[in-house]
Amino acid sequence: VQNNLTVRNTAYANKFVSTSNGVPTIDSASSFTITATDGITLTATDGVTINGEPTPFIMGVLNGSSGSGTWSGGGISSIADNGLGDHTITFSSNLGTTVDDFQVLATVQDKTAGHSCVISKPAVNQIRVNVNNLSGTGVDSKVFLVIYKTT
């Protein structure tokens, strides 16, 4: 199809592919609904934005309470247990060219009060997660992590 395509009811396709230069846009005069039984995958080399804001690049839960740690998101090659409340996640690909190209948001999920979470970025494919109680002692916990690309 060249130029515009107007569909008044339902359009079906295995794939919608834009082969033109520039950013493809989905625009709706009212509401736009996507329904999927098995999930929706949006893939873009430069990232996906909604209302001009970037969507998370990777997100998941680091369960430090489970042995050496588990990760509910994808894309990791290993988790290192560095001690109580201290884990390093190594991702299978770089999160950016430099550690300034991505940011991490974190919340401790399974503690009631007085726990802090500190994130460091030792390499472009790693994040280190430290959880401590009010006394500064490391505590194995579940931590929800959201990683955004900033470039």
PDB file of C-alpha atoms in Angstrom:
ATOM      1  CA  VAL A   1       0.000   0.000   0.000  1.00  0.00           C
ATOM      2  CA  GLN A   2       1.303   3.432  -0.865  1.00  0.00           C
ATOM      3  CA  ASN A   3       0.123   6.653   0.773  1.00  0.00           C
ATOM      4  CA  ASN A   4      -2.849   6.325   3.156  1.00  0.00           C
ATOM      5  CA  LEU A   5      -4.954   3.324   4.043  1.00  0.00           C
ATOM      6  CA  THR A   6      -8.339   3.867   5.681  1.00  0.00           C
ATOM      7  CA  VAL A   7     -10.033   1.007   7.528  1.00  0.00           C
ATOM      8  CA  ARG A   8     -13.457   1.627   9.055  1.00  0.00           C
ATOM      9  CA  ASN A   9     -13.745  -1.569  11.110  1.00  0.00           C
ATOM     10  CA  THR A  10     -10.921  -4.058  11.713  1.00  0.00           C
ATOM     11  CA  ALA A  11      -7.569  -4.582  10.013  1.00  0.00           C
ATOM     12  CA  TYR A  12      -5.751  -7.914  10.360  1.00  0.00           C
ATOM     13  CA  ALA A  13      -2.110  -8.642   9.625  1.00  0.00           C
ATOM     14  CA  ASN A  14       0.735 -10.800  10.915  1.00  0.00           C
ATOM     15  CA  LYS A  15       3.016  -7.730  10.841  1.00  0.00           C
ATOM     16  CA  PHE A  16       2.810  -4.018  10.285  1.00  0.00           C
ATOM     17  CA  VAL A  17       6.128  -2.894   8.791  1.00  0.00           C
ATOM     18  CA  SER A  18       7.167   0.645   7.918  1.00  0.00           C
ATOM     19  CA  THR A  19       9.828   0.732   5.202  1.00  0.00           C
ATOM     20  CA  SER A  20      10.027   4.501   4.893  1.00  0.00           C
ATOM     21  CA  ASN A  21      12.614   6.780   6.472  1.00  0.00           C
ATOM     22  CA  GLY A  22      11.611   8.552   9.658  1.00  0.00           C
ATOM     23  CA  VAL A  23       9.461   7.568  12.594  1.00  0.00           C
ATOM     24  CA  PRO A  24       6.181   5.748  11.928  1.00  0.00           C
ATOM     25  CA  THR A  25       3.249   7.240  13.849  1.00  0.00           C
ATOM     26  CA  ILE A  26       0.040   5.660  15.077  1.00  0.00           C
ATOM     27  CA  ASP A  27      -2.500   8.449  15.468  1.00  0.00           C
ATOM     28  CA  SER A  28      -6.082   8.198  16.619  1.00  0.00           C
ATOM     29  CA  ALA A  29      -8.800  10.856  16.663  1.00  0.00           C
ATOM     30  CA  SER A  30     -10.406   9.239  19.724  1.00  0.00           C
ATOM     31  CA  SER A  31      -9.132   6.116  21.451  1.00  0.00           C
ATOM     32  CA  PHE A  32      -6.840   3.368  20.286  1.00  0.00           C
ATOM     33  CA  THR A  33      -7.075  -0.151  21.698  1.00  0.00           C
ATOM     34  CA  ILE A  34      -4.623  -3.005  21.316  1.00  0.00           C
ATOM     35  CA  THR A  35      -5.755  -6.399  22.565  1.00  0.00           C
ATOM     36  CA  ALA A  36      -3.468  -9.392  22.755  1.00  0.00           C
ATOM     37  CA  THR A  37      -3.815 -12.794  24.361  1.00  0.00           C
ATOM     38  CA  ASP A  38      -0.112 -13.670  24.398  1.00  0.00           C
ATOM     39  CA  GLY A  39       1.415 -10.190  24.869  1.00  0.00           C
ATOM     40  CA  ILE A  40       2.519  -7.306  22.715  1.00  0.00           C
ATOM     41  CA  THR A  41       6.072  -6.701  21.561  1.00  0.00           C
ATOM     42  CA  LEU A  42       7.148  -3.232  20.444  1.00  0.00           C
ATOM     43  CA  THR A  43      10.649  -3.220  18.991  1.00  0.00           C
ATOM     44  CA  ALA A  44      12.535  -0.156  17.880  1.00  0.00           C
ATOM     45  CA  THR A  45      16.288   0.229  17.493  1.00  0.00           C
ATOM     46  CA  ASP A  46      16.200   3.748  18.950  1.00  0.00           C
ATOM     47  CA  GLY A  47      13.527   3.069  21.580  1.00  0.00           C
ATOM     48  CA  VAL A  48       9.778   3.392  21.958  1.00  0.00           C
ATOM     49  CA  THR A  49       8.094   6.582  23.186  1.00  0.00           C
ATOM     50  CA  ILE A  50       4.570   7.245  24.401  1.00  0.00           C
ATOM     51  CA  ASN A  51       3.403  10.881  24.430  1.00  0.00           C
ATOM     52  CA  GLY A  52       6.995  11.892  23.744  1.00  0.00           C
ATOM     53  CA  GLU A  53       8.383  10.077  26.810  1.00  0.00           C
ATOM     54  CA  PRO A  54      10.592   6.969  26.636  1.00  0.00           C
ATOM     55  CA  THR A  55       9.209   3.638  27.743  1.00  0.00           C
ATOM     56  CA  PRO A  56      11.343   1.477  30.042  1.00  0.00           C
ATOM     57  CA  PHE A  57      14.147  -0.348  28.272  1.00  0.00           C
ATOM     58  CA  ILE A  58      14.205  -3.212  30.784  1.00  0.00           C
ATOM     59  CA  MET A  59      12.273  -3.849  33.979  1.00  0.00           C
ATOM     60  CA  GLY A  60      11.852  -6.665  36.423  1.00  0.00           C
ATOM     61  CA  VAL A  61      12.257  -7.833  39.998  1.00  0.00           C
ATOM     62  CA  LEU A  62      15.585  -8.833  41.499  1.00  0.00           C
ATOM     63  CA  ASN A  63      14.739 -11.380  44.190  1.00  0.00           C
ATOM     64  CA  GLY A  64      17.787 -11.256  46.448  1.00  0.00           C
ATOM     65  CA  SER A  65      15.967 -13.418  49.007  1.00  0.00           C
ATOM     66  CA  SER A  66      16.108 -16.401  46.655  1.00  0.00           C
ATOM     67  CA  GLY A  67      19.487 -18.146  46.898  1.00  0.00           C
ATOM     68  CA  SER A  68      22.070 -16.190  44.910  1.00  0.00           C
ATOM     69  CA  GLY A  69      19.261 -14.091  43.382  1.00  0.00           C
ATOM     70  CA  THR A  70      16.775 -14.379  40.542  1.00  0.00           C
ATOM     71  CA  TRP A  71      15.578 -11.884  37.924  1.00  0.00           C
ATOM     72  CA  SER A  72      12.017 -11.748  36.550  1.00  0.00           C
ATOM     73  CA  GLY A  73      12.918  -9.631  33.493  1.00  0.00           C
ATOM     74  CA  GLY A  74      14.916 -10.882  30.539  1.00  0.00           C
ATOM     75  CA  GLY A  75      18.272 -10.127  29.014  1.00  0.00           C
ATOM     76  CA  ILE A  76      20.714 -11.074  31.751  1.00  0.00           C
ATOM     77  CA  SER A  77      23.729 -13.351  31.628  1.00  0.00           C
ATOM     78  CA  SER A  78      24.362 -13.637  35.396  1.00  0.00           C
ATOM     79  CA  ILE A  79      23.656 -12.425  38.920  1.00  0.00           C
ATOM     80  CA  ALA A  80      26.519 -12.200  41.414  1.00  0.00           C
ATOM     81  CA  ASP A  81      25.711 -12.454  45.131  1.00  0.00           C
ATOM     82  CA  ASN A  82      28.291 -10.111  46.705  1.00  0.00           C
ATOM     83  CA  GLY A  83      26.972 -10.571  50.262  1.00  0.00           C
ATOM     84  CA  LEU A  84      23.824  -9.735  52.214  1.00  0.00           C
ATOM     85  CA  GLY A  85      21.733  -7.214  50.286  1.00  0.00           C
ATOM     86  CA  ASP A  86      24.407  -6.798  47.603  1.00  0.00           C
ATOM     87  CA  HIS A  87      23.885  -8.159  44.079  1.00  0.00           C
ATOM     88  CA  THR A  88      25.387  -7.361  40.674  1.00  0.00           C
ATOM     89  CA  ILE A  89      23.261  -8.048  37.593  1.00  0.00           C
ATOM     90  CA  THR A  90      25.208  -8.536  34.358  1.00  0.00           C
ATOM     91  CA  PHE A  91      23.105  -8.021  31.258  1.00  0.00           C
ATOM     92  CA  SER A  92      23.719  -9.945  28.034  1.00  0.00           C
ATOM     93  CA  SER A  93      24.094  -6.701  26.059  1.00  0.00           C
ATOM     94  CA  ASN A  94      25.220  -3.181  26.886  1.00  0.00           C
ATOM     95  CA  LEU A  95      22.656  -0.766  28.310  1.00  0.00           C
ATOM     96  CA  GLY A  96      24.440   2.154  26.639  1.00  0.00           C
ATOM     97  CA  THR A  97      27.770   3.373  25.290  1.00  0.00           C
ATOM     98  CA  THR A  98      28.644   4.874  28.692  1.00  0.00           C
ATOM     99  CA  VAL A  99      27.097   4.472  32.150  1.00  0.00           C
ATOM    100  CA  ASP A 100      25.517   7.910  31.654  1.00  0.00           C
ATOM    101  CA  ASP A 101      23.386   6.533  28.781  1.00  0.00           C
ATOM    102  CA  PHE A 102      20.968   4.729  31.121  1.00  0.00           C
ATOM    103  CA  GLN A 103      19.256   5.411  34.441  1.00  0.00           C
ATOM    104  CA  VAL A 104      17.839   2.992  37.003  1.00  0.00           C
ATOM    105  CA  LEU A 105      14.820   3.438  39.271  1.00  0.00           C
ATOM    106  CA  ALA A 106      14.520   1.035  42.204  1.00  0.00           C
ATOM    107  CA  THR A 107      12.095   0.303  45.038  1.00  0.00           C
ATOM    108  CA  VAL A 108      12.453  -2.269  47.810  1.00  0.00           C
ATOM    109  CA  GLN A 109       9.325  -4.416  47.664  1.00  0.00           C
ATOM    110  CA  ASP A 110       9.256  -6.825  50.575  1.00  0.00           C
ATOM    111  CA  LYS A 111      10.320  -4.766  53.593  1.00  0.00           C
ATOM    112  CA  THR A 112       7.931  -2.759  55.738  1.00  0.00           C
ATOM    113  CA  ALA A 113      10.003   0.272  56.722  1.00  0.00           C
ATOM    114  CA  GLY A 114      13.452   1.734  57.019  1.00  0.00           C
ATOM    115  CA  HIS A 115      15.246   0.106  54.107  1.00  0.00           C
ATOM    116  CA  SER A 116      17.297   1.946  51.528  1.00  0.00           C
ATOM    117  CA  CYS A 117      18.378   0.865  48.074  1.00  0.00           C
ATOM    118  CA  VAL A 118      21.509   2.205  46.405  1.00  0.00           C
ATOM    119  CA  ILE A 119      22.196   1.569  42.710  1.00  0.00           C
ATOM    120  CA  SER A 120      25.632   1.805  41.125  1.00  0.00           C
ATOM    121  CA  LYS A 121      26.700   1.156  37.539  1.00  0.00           C
ATOM    122  CA  PRO A 122      30.117  -0.554  37.504  1.00  0.00           C
ATOM    123  CA  ALA A 123      30.001  -1.162  33.718  1.00  0.00           C
ATOM    124  CA  VAL A 124      27.783  -0.471  30.695  1.00  0.00           C
ATOM    125  CA  ASN A 125      26.261  -3.947  31.015  1.00  0.00           C
ATOM    126  CA  GLN A 126      25.990  -4.112  34.833  1.00  0.00           C
ATOM    127  CA  ILE A 127      24.064  -2.638  37.726  1.00  0.00           C
ATOM    128  CA  ARG A 128      24.879  -3.238  41.378  1.00  0.00           C
ATOM    129  CA  VAL A 129      21.985  -3.220  43.860  1.00  0.00           C
ATOM    130  CA  ASN A 130      22.611  -2.675  47.606  1.00  0.00           C
ATOM    131  CA  VAL A 131      19.773  -2.868  50.150  1.00  0.00           C
ATOM    132  CA  ASN A 132      20.403  -1.894  53.791  1.00  0.00           C
ATOM    133  CA  ASN A 133      18.285  -1.557  56.916  1.00  0.00           C
ATOM    134  CA  LEU A 134      18.347   1.512  59.225  1.00  0.00           C
ATOM    135  CA  SER A 135      21.480   0.192  60.936  1.00  0.00           C
ATOM    136  CA  GLY A 136      23.303  -0.004  57.606  1.00  0.00           C
ATOM    137  CA  THR A 137      23.302  -3.801  57.553  1.00  0.00           C
ATOM    138  CA  GLY A 138      22.748  -5.508  54.207  1.00  0.00           C
ATOM    139  CA  VAL A 139      19.371  -7.206  53.799  1.00  0.00           C
ATOM    140  CA  ASP A 140      18.460  -9.632  50.995  1.00  0.00           C
ATOM    141  CA  SER A 141      15.224  -8.302  49.488  1.00  0.00           C
ATOM    142  CA  LYS A 142      13.040  -8.117  46.427  1.00  0.00           C
ATOM    143  CA  VAL A 143      13.816  -4.960  44.453  1.00  0.00           C
ATOM    144  CA  PHE A 144      11.722  -3.692  41.531  1.00  0.00           C
ATOM    145  CA  LEU A 145      14.027  -2.167  38.897  1.00  0.00           C
ATOM    146  CA  VAL A 146      13.174  -0.021  35.877  1.00  0.00           C
ATOM    147  CA  ILE A 147      15.963   0.880  33.444  1.00  0.00           C
ATOM    148  CA  TYR A 148      15.594   3.762  30.995  1.00  0.00           C
ATOM    149  CA  LYS A 149      17.893   4.670  28.128  1.00  0.00           C
ATOM    150  CA  THR A 150      18.660   8.385  28.246  1.00  0.00           C
ATOM    151  CA  THR A 151      20.180   8.834  24.783  1.00  0.00           C
TER     152      THR A 151
END
